[in-house]
């Protein structure tokens, strides 16, 4: 099944969005499988060939629960020429889209140079950019429309860009008093990165929506958890799809919560 940005794209396409997917693969059998699976979902695939192998993840399951995961991968080390090629390819696709989802898995494709070039071009052409972040450089997402970290990523980001933030390691989303502090920390993240919107996913505790007008916790809708794989991908896809009709994000976050709640009840990544 598709994973990573392929799962995001599959979710978007299954939501009846016309979806263009730019991604990196190697020249191998797995790359052909990815392209075929994207095509099966109706996704317009734009692969960039780089690296020694296409990332592959094997999940070990027992009684419908994931026990462990085995990853086969080789992170990219792009040259300046390759970065410029990627920027050219992506920006040439922008006239065909309304919203751009940067799904970063810290595999070397979304470098600071590439991220900032995409965000700036999106601003110049009035396109929204939603970011699902990962890695050790959150400054590269500066100026995006929305950032969607999970709770651990929020703490990591604040350690990097707001060392003055105190007590973040001891926060617990199960405690009402800590939710108020998490709201403050999310607002700080937005201001430090000049990002007007943030959605912090808190697992079984729901999603925190933080904007200039709203700062509320939306409870989860999950009934039974079988496998959390791909829940973040689904929530990003639903947020992006719903944003087109609801720029306030309130309805979009409610739908993303429902979508994530559905997929954690299924095995593996799902749409």
PDB file of C-alpha atoms in Angstrom:
ATOM      1  CA  UNK A   1       0.000   0.000   0.000  1.00  0.00           C
ATOM      2  CA  UNK A   2       1.036   3.622  -0.406  1.00  0.00           C
ATOM      3  CA  UNK A   3       2.793   5.370   2.446  1.00  0.00           C
ATOM      4  CA  UNK A   4       4.221   8.823   3.018  1.00  0.00           C
ATOM      5  CA  UNK A   5       3.135  11.520   0.612  1.00  0.00           C
ATOM      6  CA  UNK A   6       1.620   8.789  -1.559  1.00  0.00           C
ATOM      7  CA  UNK A   7      -0.902   8.103   1.194  1.00  0.00           C
ATOM      8  CA  UNK A   8      -1.713  11.824   1.460  1.00  0.00           C
ATOM      9  CA  UNK A   9      -2.277  11.967  -2.305  1.00  0.00           C
ATOM     10  CA  UNK A  10      -4.418   8.808  -2.296  1.00  0.00           C
ATOM     11  CA  UNK A  11      -6.584  10.262   0.470  1.00  0.00           C
ATOM     12  CA  UNK A  12      -7.038  13.508  -1.484  1.00  0.00           C
ATOM     13  CA  UNK A  13      -7.938  11.685  -4.683  1.00  0.00           C
ATOM     14  CA  UNK A  14     -10.421   9.473  -2.834  1.00  0.00           C
ATOM     15  CA  UNK A  15     -12.009  12.687  -1.538  1.00  0.00           C
ATOM     16  CA  UNK A  16     -12.585  13.564  -5.221  1.00  0.00           C
ATOM     17  CA  UNK A  17      -9.885  16.243  -5.335  1.00  0.00           C
ATOM     18  CA  UNK A  18      -7.837  16.543  -8.498  1.00  0.00           C
ATOM     19  CA  UNK A  19      -4.444  15.688  -7.058  1.00  0.00           C
ATOM     20  CA  UNK A  20      -0.943  16.322  -8.390  1.00  0.00           C
ATOM     21  CA  UNK A  21       1.801  14.531  -6.457  1.00  0.00           C
ATOM     22  CA  UNK A  22       5.496  15.417  -6.715  1.00  0.00           C
ATOM     23  CA  UNK A  23       7.749  12.932  -4.898  1.00  0.00           C
ATOM     24  CA  UNK A  24      11.225  11.381  -4.955  1.00  0.00           C
ATOM     25  CA  UNK A  25      11.998   7.750  -5.767  1.00  0.00           C
ATOM     26  CA  UNK A  26      14.940   5.731  -7.029  1.00  0.00           C
ATOM     27  CA  UNK A  27      15.155   3.815 -10.297  1.00  0.00           C
ATOM     28  CA  UNK A  28      13.855   0.521  -8.988  1.00  0.00           C
ATOM     29  CA  UNK A  29      10.882  -1.827  -8.942  1.00  0.00           C
ATOM     30  CA  UNK A  30       9.319  -0.109  -5.931  1.00  0.00           C
ATOM     31  CA  UNK A  31       9.236   3.185  -7.855  1.00  0.00           C
ATOM     32  CA  UNK A  32       7.147   1.559 -10.580  1.00  0.00           C
ATOM     33  CA  UNK A  33       4.810   0.141  -7.949  1.00  0.00           C
ATOM     34  CA  UNK A  34       4.339   3.579  -6.390  1.00  0.00           C
ATOM     35  CA  UNK A  35       3.520   5.139  -9.746  1.00  0.00           C
ATOM     36  CA  UNK A  36       1.006   2.403 -10.563  1.00  0.00           C
ATOM     37  CA  UNK A  37      -0.706   2.644  -7.185  1.00  0.00           C
ATOM     38  CA  UNK A  38      -0.987   6.427  -7.491  1.00  0.00           C
ATOM     39  CA  UNK A  39      -2.487   5.958 -10.947  1.00  0.00           C
ATOM     40  CA  UNK A  40      -4.991   3.461  -9.526  1.00  0.00           C
ATOM     41  CA  UNK A  41      -6.233   6.228  -7.200  1.00  0.00           C
ATOM     42  CA  UNK A  42      -6.433   8.727 -10.050  1.00  0.00           C
ATOM     43  CA  UNK A  43      -3.443  10.773  -8.864  1.00  0.00           C
ATOM     44  CA  UNK A  44      -1.322  12.669 -11.403  1.00  0.00           C
ATOM     45  CA  UNK A  45       2.165  11.428 -10.490  1.00  0.00           C
ATOM     46  CA  UNK A  46       5.332  13.500 -10.955  1.00  0.00           C
ATOM     47  CA  UNK A  47       8.263  11.399  -9.724  1.00  0.00           C
ATOM     48  CA  UNK A  48      11.747  12.852  -9.315  1.00  0.00           C
ATOM     49  CA  UNK A  49      14.419  10.196  -9.647  1.00  0.00           C
ATOM     50  CA  UNK A  50      17.138  10.505  -7.018  1.00  0.00           C
ATOM     51  CA  UNK A  51      18.818   8.357  -4.390  1.00  0.00           C
ATOM     52  CA  UNK A  52      19.778   4.705  -4.158  1.00  0.00           C
ATOM     53  CA  UNK A  53      16.457   3.161  -3.145  1.00  0.00           C
ATOM     54  CA  UNK A  54      12.777   3.963  -2.875  1.00  0.00           C
ATOM     55  CA  UNK A  55      11.687   4.068   0.763  1.00  0.00           C
ATOM     56  CA  UNK A  56       9.883   0.896   1.817  1.00  0.00           C
ATOM     57  CA  UNK A  57       8.231   0.160   5.170  1.00  0.00           C
ATOM     58  CA  UNK A  58       7.236  -3.306   6.362  1.00  0.00           C
ATOM     59  CA  UNK A  59       4.797  -3.510   9.256  1.00  0.00           C
ATOM     60  CA  UNK A  60       4.771  -6.547  11.527  1.00  0.00           C
ATOM     61  CA  UNK A  61       1.225  -7.191  12.772  1.00  0.00           C
ATOM     62  CA  UNK A  62      -0.210  -9.507  15.425  1.00  0.00           C
ATOM     63  CA  UNK A  63      -3.926  -9.771  16.213  1.00  0.00           C
ATOM     64  CA  UNK A  64      -4.585  -6.635  14.130  1.00  0.00           C
ATOM     65  CA  UNK A  65      -2.059  -4.580  16.121  1.00  0.00           C
ATOM     66  CA  UNK A  66       1.266  -3.288  14.798  1.00  0.00           C
ATOM     67  CA  UNK A  67       4.171  -4.787  16.743  1.00  0.00           C
ATOM     68  CA  UNK A  68       7.035  -3.104  14.927  1.00  0.00           C
ATOM     69  CA  UNK A  69       8.072  -1.609  11.595  1.00  0.00           C
ATOM     70  CA  UNK A  70      11.100  -2.323   9.398  1.00  0.00           C
ATOM     71  CA  UNK A  71      12.191   0.586   7.192  1.00  0.00           C
ATOM     72  CA  UNK A  72      14.449   0.281   4.147  1.00  0.00           C
ATOM     73  CA  UNK A  73      15.551   3.725   3.045  1.00  0.00           C
ATOM     74  CA  UNK A  74      18.426   5.971   1.995  1.00  0.00           C
ATOM     75  CA  UNK A  75      17.886   9.676   2.803  1.00  0.00           C
ATOM     76  CA  UNK A  76      18.601  12.044  -0.076  1.00  0.00           C
ATOM     77  CA  UNK A  77      21.560  14.392  -0.232  1.00  0.00           C
ATOM     78  CA  UNK A  78      20.497  16.763  -2.999  1.00  0.00           C
ATOM     79  CA  UNK A  79      22.909  18.950  -4.908  1.00  0.00           C
ATOM     80  CA  UNK A  80      22.142  22.624  -5.536  1.00  0.00           C
ATOM     81  CA  UNK A  81      21.394  21.728  -9.163  1.00  0.00           C
ATOM     82  CA  UNK A  82      18.907  19.065  -8.093  1.00  0.00           C
ATOM     83  CA  UNK A  83      17.246  21.491  -5.679  1.00  0.00           C
ATOM     84  CA  UNK A  84      16.823  24.042  -8.460  1.00  0.00           C
ATOM     85  CA  UNK A  85      15.372  21.373 -10.762  1.00  0.00           C
ATOM     86  CA  UNK A  86      12.837  20.379  -8.110  1.00  0.00           C
ATOM     87  CA  UNK A  87      11.852  24.002  -7.484  1.00  0.00           C
ATOM     88  CA  UNK A  88      11.350  24.512 -11.221  1.00  0.00           C
ATOM     89  CA  UNK A  89       9.207  21.354 -11.514  1.00  0.00           C
ATOM     90  CA  UNK A  90       7.034  22.170  -8.494  1.00  0.00           C
ATOM     91  CA  UNK A  91       6.507  25.848  -9.268  1.00  0.00           C
ATOM     92  CA  UNK A  92       5.579  24.985 -12.864  1.00  0.00           C
ATOM     93  CA  UNK A  93       2.688  22.900 -11.480  1.00  0.00           C
ATOM     94  CA  UNK A  94       1.362  25.654  -9.213  1.00  0.00           C
ATOM     95  CA  UNK A  95      -0.961  27.297 -11.759  1.00  0.00           C
ATOM     96  CA  UNK A  96      -2.955  24.045 -11.757  1.00  0.00           C
ATOM     97  CA  UNK A  97      -3.640  23.927  -8.006  1.00  0.00           C
ATOM     98  CA  UNK A  98      -5.316  25.977  -5.269  1.00  0.00           C
ATOM     99  CA  UNK A  99      -3.591  24.475  -2.218  1.00  0.00           C
ATOM    100  CA  UNK A 100      -0.131  22.965  -1.698  1.00  0.00           C
ATOM    101  CA  UNK A 101       0.515  20.312   0.943  1.00  0.00           C
ATOM    102  CA  UNK A 102       4.159  19.944   2.019  1.00  0.00           C
ATOM    103  CA  UNK A 103       4.281  16.509   3.604  1.00  0.00           C
ATOM    104  CA  UNK A 104       7.782  16.366   5.081  1.00  0.00           C
ATOM    105  CA  UNK A 105       9.153  13.020   6.243  1.00  0.00           C
ATOM    106  CA  UNK A 106      12.711  14.271   6.789  1.00  0.00           C
ATOM    107  CA  UNK A 107      14.038  12.110   3.947  1.00  0.00           C
ATOM    108  CA  UNK A 108      16.021  14.934   2.333  1.00  0.00           C
ATOM    109  CA  UNK A 109      13.569  16.092  -0.345  1.00  0.00           C
ATOM    110  CA  UNK A 110      12.132  19.180   1.374  1.00  0.00           C
ATOM    111  CA  UNK A 111      15.336  21.096   2.089  1.00  0.00           C
ATOM    112  CA  UNK A 112      15.260  24.636   3.535  1.00  0.00           C
ATOM    113  CA  UNK A 113      15.996  26.060   0.062  1.00  0.00           C
ATOM    114  CA  UNK A 114      13.184  24.066  -1.570  1.00  0.00           C
ATOM    115  CA  UNK A 115      10.670  24.721   1.221  1.00  0.00           C
ATOM    116  CA  UNK A 116      11.228  28.464   1.193  1.00  0.00           C
ATOM    117  CA  UNK A 117      11.161  28.701  -2.608  1.00  0.00           C
ATOM    118  CA  UNK A 118       7.798  26.894  -2.707  1.00  0.00           C
ATOM    119  CA  UNK A 119       6.315  28.965   0.134  1.00  0.00           C
ATOM    120  CA  UNK A 120       7.427  32.254  -1.420  1.00  0.00           C
ATOM    121  CA  UNK A 121       6.141  31.329  -4.874  1.00  0.00           C
ATOM    122  CA  UNK A 122       2.843  30.243  -3.325  1.00  0.00           C
ATOM    123  CA  UNK A 123       2.549  33.630  -1.624  1.00  0.00           C
ATOM    124  CA  UNK A 124       3.288  35.393  -4.899  1.00  0.00           C
ATOM    125  CA  UNK A 125       0.499  33.452  -6.622  1.00  0.00           C
ATOM    126  CA  UNK A 126      -1.987  33.547  -3.708  1.00  0.00           C
ATOM    127  CA  UNK A 127      -1.846  29.809  -2.956  1.00  0.00           C
ATOM    128  CA  UNK A 128      -2.183  28.257   0.490  1.00  0.00           C
ATOM    129  CA  UNK A 129       0.643  26.059   1.815  1.00  0.00           C
ATOM    130  CA  UNK A 130      -0.106  23.480   4.523  1.00  0.00           C
ATOM    131  CA  UNK A 131       2.902  21.825   6.197  1.00  0.00           C
ATOM    132  CA  UNK A 132       3.144  18.494   7.993  1.00  0.00           C
ATOM    133  CA  UNK A 133       6.581  19.017   9.574  1.00  0.00           C
ATOM    134  CA  UNK A 134       9.434  16.765  10.594  1.00  0.00           C
ATOM    135  CA  UNK A 135      13.145  17.113  11.226  1.00  0.00           C
ATOM    136  CA  UNK A 136      15.453  19.459  13.060  1.00  0.00           C
ATOM    137  CA  UNK A 137      14.919  22.724  11.155  1.00  0.00           C
ATOM    138  CA  UNK A 138      11.463  24.192  11.598  1.00  0.00           C
ATOM    139  CA  UNK A 139      12.561  27.617  10.394  1.00  0.00           C
ATOM    140  CA  UNK A 140      12.316  26.347   6.813  1.00  0.00           C
ATOM    141  CA  UNK A 141       8.504  26.415   7.136  1.00  0.00           C
ATOM    142  CA  UNK A 142       8.443  30.156   7.917  1.00  0.00           C
ATOM    143  CA  UNK A 143       5.616  31.958   6.142  1.00  0.00           C
ATOM    144  CA  UNK A 144       3.436  28.920   5.371  1.00  0.00           C
ATOM    145  CA  UNK A 145      -0.354  29.141   5.700  1.00  0.00           C
ATOM    146  CA  UNK A 146      -0.739  26.335   8.231  1.00  0.00           C
ATOM    147  CA  UNK A 147       1.539  23.991  10.171  1.00  0.00           C
ATOM    148  CA  UNK A 148       0.305  20.666  11.563  1.00  0.00           C
ATOM    149  CA  UNK A 149       2.718  19.194  14.122  1.00  0.00           C
ATOM    150  CA  UNK A 150       1.882  16.443  16.542  1.00  0.00           C
ATOM    151  CA  UNK A 151       2.543  17.065  20.237  1.00  0.00           C
ATOM    152  CA  UNK A 152       6.133  15.766  20.172  1.00  0.00           C
ATOM    153  CA  UNK A 153       6.893  17.822  17.052  1.00  0.00           C
ATOM    154  CA  UNK A 154       5.468  20.925  18.736  1.00  0.00           C
ATOM    155  CA  UNK A 155       7.861  20.442  21.644  1.00  0.00           C
ATOM    156  CA  UNK A 156      10.788  19.825  19.296  1.00  0.00           C
ATOM    157  CA  UNK A 157       9.978  22.940  17.278  1.00  0.00           C
ATOM    158  CA  UNK A 158       9.785  25.107  20.392  1.00  0.00           C
ATOM    159  CA  UNK A 159      13.130  23.808  21.649  1.00  0.00           C
ATOM    160  CA  UNK A 160      14.641  24.969  18.355  1.00  0.00           C
ATOM    161  CA  UNK A 161      12.995  28.316  17.729  1.00  0.00           C
ATOM    162  CA  UNK A 162      11.812  29.429  21.185  1.00  0.00           C
ATOM    163  CA  UNK A 163      14.377  28.377  23.807  1.00  0.00           C
ATOM    164  CA  UNK A 164      12.746  30.873  26.160  1.00  0.00           C
ATOM    165  CA  UNK A 165       9.664  28.606  26.365  1.00  0.00           C
ATOM    166  CA  UNK A 166       9.618  27.060  29.829  1.00  0.00           C
ATOM    167  CA  UNK A 167       8.122  23.800  31.081  1.00  0.00           C
ATOM    168  CA  UNK A 168       7.149  22.340  27.705  1.00  0.00           C
ATOM    169  CA  UNK A 169       8.601  18.908  28.509  1.00  0.00           C
ATOM    170  CA  UNK A 170       6.230  18.396  31.443  1.00  0.00           C
ATOM    171  CA  UNK A 171       3.009  19.295  29.643  1.00  0.00           C
ATOM    172  CA  UNK A 172       0.346  16.581  29.476  1.00  0.00           C
ATOM    173  CA  UNK A 173      -2.646  16.952  27.096  1.00  0.00           C
ATOM    174  CA  UNK A 174      -4.712  14.793  29.462  1.00  0.00           C
ATOM    175  CA  UNK A 175      -4.682  17.643  32.001  1.00  0.00           C
ATOM    176  CA  UNK A 176      -7.061  20.557  31.470  1.00  0.00           C
ATOM    177  CA  UNK A 177      -4.632  23.069  32.974  1.00  0.00           C
ATOM    178  CA  UNK A 178      -1.904  21.899  30.599  1.00  0.00           C
ATOM    179  CA  UNK A 179      -4.156  22.333  27.555  1.00  0.00           C
ATOM    180  CA  UNK A 180      -4.187  26.071  28.232  1.00  0.00           C
ATOM    181  CA  UNK A 181      -0.380  26.082  28.300  1.00  0.00           C
ATOM    182  CA  UNK A 182      -0.248  24.027  25.081  1.00  0.00           C
ATOM    183  CA  UNK A 183      -2.489  26.658  23.480  1.00  0.00           C
ATOM    184  CA  UNK A 184       0.001  29.348  24.532  1.00  0.00           C
ATOM    185  CA  UNK A 185       2.912  27.338  23.166  1.00  0.00           C
ATOM    186  CA  UNK A 186       1.110  26.806  19.848  1.00  0.00           C
ATOM    187  CA  UNK A 187       0.462  30.533  19.543  1.00  0.00           C
ATOM    188  CA  UNK A 188       4.153  31.144  20.236  1.00  0.00           C
ATOM    189  CA  UNK A 189       5.085  28.694  17.470  1.00  0.00           C
ATOM    190  CA  UNK A 190       2.825  30.479  14.984  1.00  0.00           C
ATOM    191  CA  UNK A 191       4.269  33.873  15.831  1.00  0.00           C
ATOM    192  CA  UNK A 192       7.887  32.707  15.703  1.00  0.00           C
ATOM    193  CA  UNK A 193       7.377  31.180  12.244  1.00  0.00           C
ATOM    194  CA  UNK A 194       5.006  33.849  10.924  1.00  0.00           C
ATOM    195  CA  UNK A 195       2.356  31.198  10.239  1.00  0.00           C
ATOM    196  CA  UNK A 196      -1.267  32.337  10.780  1.00  0.00           C
ATOM    197  CA  UNK A 197      -2.734  28.877  11.465  1.00  0.00           C
ATOM    198  CA  UNK A 198      -1.693  25.762  13.354  1.00  0.00           C
ATOM    199  CA  UNK A 199      -3.334  22.433  14.071  1.00  0.00           C
ATOM    200  CA  UNK A 200      -1.655  20.319  16.758  1.00  0.00           C
ATOM    201  CA  UNK A 201      -2.676  16.675  16.701  1.00  0.00           C
ATOM    202  CA  UNK A 202      -2.912  15.226  20.212  1.00  0.00           C
ATOM    203  CA  UNK A 203      -3.715  11.594  19.442  1.00  0.00           C
ATOM    204  CA  UNK A 204      -6.694  10.304  21.380  1.00  0.00           C
ATOM    205  CA  UNK A 205      -7.140  13.766  22.920  1.00  0.00           C
ATOM    206  CA  UNK A 206      -8.127  15.360  19.608  1.00  0.00           C
ATOM    207  CA  UNK A 207      -6.787  18.342  17.664  1.00  0.00           C
ATOM    208  CA  UNK A 208      -5.946  21.849  18.814  1.00  0.00           C
ATOM    209  CA  UNK A 209      -6.849  24.591  16.324  1.00  0.00           C
ATOM    210  CA  UNK A 210      -4.878  27.805  16.772  1.00  0.00           C
ATOM    211  CA  UNK A 211      -5.546  30.901  14.662  1.00  0.00           C
ATOM    212  CA  UNK A 212      -5.791  34.634  15.298  1.00  0.00           C
ATOM    213  CA  UNK A 213      -9.542  34.143  15.876  1.00  0.00           C
ATOM    214  CA  UNK A 214      -9.709  30.677  17.427  1.00  0.00           C
ATOM    215  CA  UNK A 215      -7.773  28.638  19.992  1.00  0.00           C
ATOM    216  CA  UNK A 216      -9.827  25.575  20.841  1.00  0.00           C
ATOM    217  CA  UNK A 217      -9.422  21.846  21.421  1.00  0.00           C
ATOM    218  CA  UNK A 218     -11.536  19.625  19.175  1.00  0.00           C
ATOM    219  CA  UNK A 219     -12.108  16.185  20.784  1.00  0.00           C
ATOM    220  CA  UNK A 220     -11.279  13.049  18.846  1.00  0.00           C
ATOM    221  CA  UNK A 221     -13.941  10.878  17.254  1.00  0.00           C
ATOM    222  CA  UNK A 222     -11.986   7.591  17.309  1.00  0.00           C
ATOM    223  CA  UNK A 223     -14.000   4.668  18.665  1.00  0.00           C
ATOM    224  CA  UNK A 224     -11.455   1.821  18.582  1.00  0.00           C
ATOM    225  CA  UNK A 225      -7.784   1.959  17.635  1.00  0.00           C
ATOM    226  CA  UNK A 226      -6.385  -0.802  15.445  1.00  0.00           C
ATOM    227  CA  UNK A 227      -3.416   0.952  13.795  1.00  0.00           C
ATOM    228  CA  UNK A 228      -2.430   4.634  13.946  1.00  0.00           C
ATOM    229  CA  UNK A 229      -0.413   4.366  10.708  1.00  0.00           C
ATOM    230  CA  UNK A 230      -1.367   7.107   8.274  1.00  0.00           C
ATOM    231  CA  UNK A 231      -3.700   9.029  10.595  1.00  0.00           C
ATOM    232  CA  UNK A 232      -1.552  12.141  10.181  1.00  0.00           C
ATOM    233  CA  UNK A 233      -1.610  11.740   6.403  1.00  0.00           C
ATOM    234  CA  UNK A 234      -5.392  11.494   6.381  1.00  0.00           C
ATOM    235  CA  UNK A 235      -5.859  14.515   8.632  1.00  0.00           C
ATOM    236  CA  UNK A 236      -3.539  16.597   6.408  1.00  0.00           C
ATOM    237  CA  UNK A 237      -5.428  15.537   3.279  1.00  0.00           C
ATOM    238  CA  UNK A 238      -8.829  16.327   4.800  1.00  0.00           C
ATOM    239  CA  UNK A 239      -7.620  19.706   6.093  1.00  0.00           C
ATOM    240  CA  UNK A 240      -6.330  20.629   2.657  1.00  0.00           C
ATOM    241  CA  UNK A 241      -9.458  19.474   0.871  1.00  0.00           C
ATOM    242  CA  UNK A 242     -11.866  21.180   3.280  1.00  0.00           C
ATOM    243  CA  UNK A 243      -9.911  24.450   3.403  1.00  0.00           C
ATOM    244  CA  UNK A 244     -10.970  25.279  -0.156  1.00  0.00           C
ATOM    245  CA  UNK A 245     -14.585  25.624   1.003  1.00  0.00           C
ATOM    246  CA  UNK A 246     -13.892  26.745   4.601  1.00  0.00           C
ATOM    247  CA  UNK A 247     -10.894  29.093   5.069  1.00  0.00           C
ATOM    248  CA  UNK A 248     -11.872  29.582   8.738  1.00  0.00           C
ATOM    249  CA  UNK A 249     -10.637  25.988   9.306  1.00  0.00           C
ATOM    250  CA  UNK A 250     -13.228  25.190  12.002  1.00  0.00           C
ATOM    251  CA  UNK A 251     -15.188  22.830   9.758  1.00  0.00           C
ATOM    252  CA  UNK A 252     -11.959  21.544   8.197  1.00  0.00           C
ATOM    253  CA  UNK A 253     -10.521  20.519  11.585  1.00  0.00           C
ATOM    254  CA  UNK A 254     -13.770  18.805  12.583  1.00  0.00           C
ATOM    255  CA  UNK A 255     -13.692  16.794   9.351  1.00  0.00           C
ATOM    256  CA  UNK A 256      -9.984  15.991   9.774  1.00  0.00           C
ATOM    257  CA  UNK A 257     -10.732  14.688  13.261  1.00  0.00           C
ATOM    258  CA  UNK A 258     -13.441  12.429  11.863  1.00  0.00           C
ATOM    259  CA  UNK A 259     -11.160  11.194   9.067  1.00  0.00           C
ATOM    260  CA  UNK A 260      -8.294  10.385  11.429  1.00  0.00           C
ATOM    261  CA  UNK A 261     -10.732   8.655  13.770  1.00  0.00           C
ATOM    262  CA  UNK A 262     -11.870   6.396  10.942  1.00  0.00           C
ATOM    263  CA  UNK A 263      -8.438   5.340   9.673  1.00  0.00           C
ATOM    264  CA  UNK A 264      -7.038   4.419  13.107  1.00  0.00           C
ATOM    265  CA  UNK A 265      -9.775   1.802  13.214  1.00  0.00           C
ATOM    266  CA  UNK A 266      -8.341   0.182  10.079  1.00  0.00           C
ATOM    267  CA  UNK A 267      -5.163  -1.825   9.564  1.00  0.00           C
ATOM    268  CA  UNK A 268      -2.256  -0.090   7.855  1.00  0.00           C
ATOM    269  CA  UNK A 269      -2.483   3.170   5.932  1.00  0.00           C
ATOM    270  CA  UNK A 270      -5.990   3.731   4.639  1.00  0.00           C
ATOM    271  CA  UNK A 271      -8.270   6.190   2.862  1.00  0.00           C
TER     272      UNK A 271
END
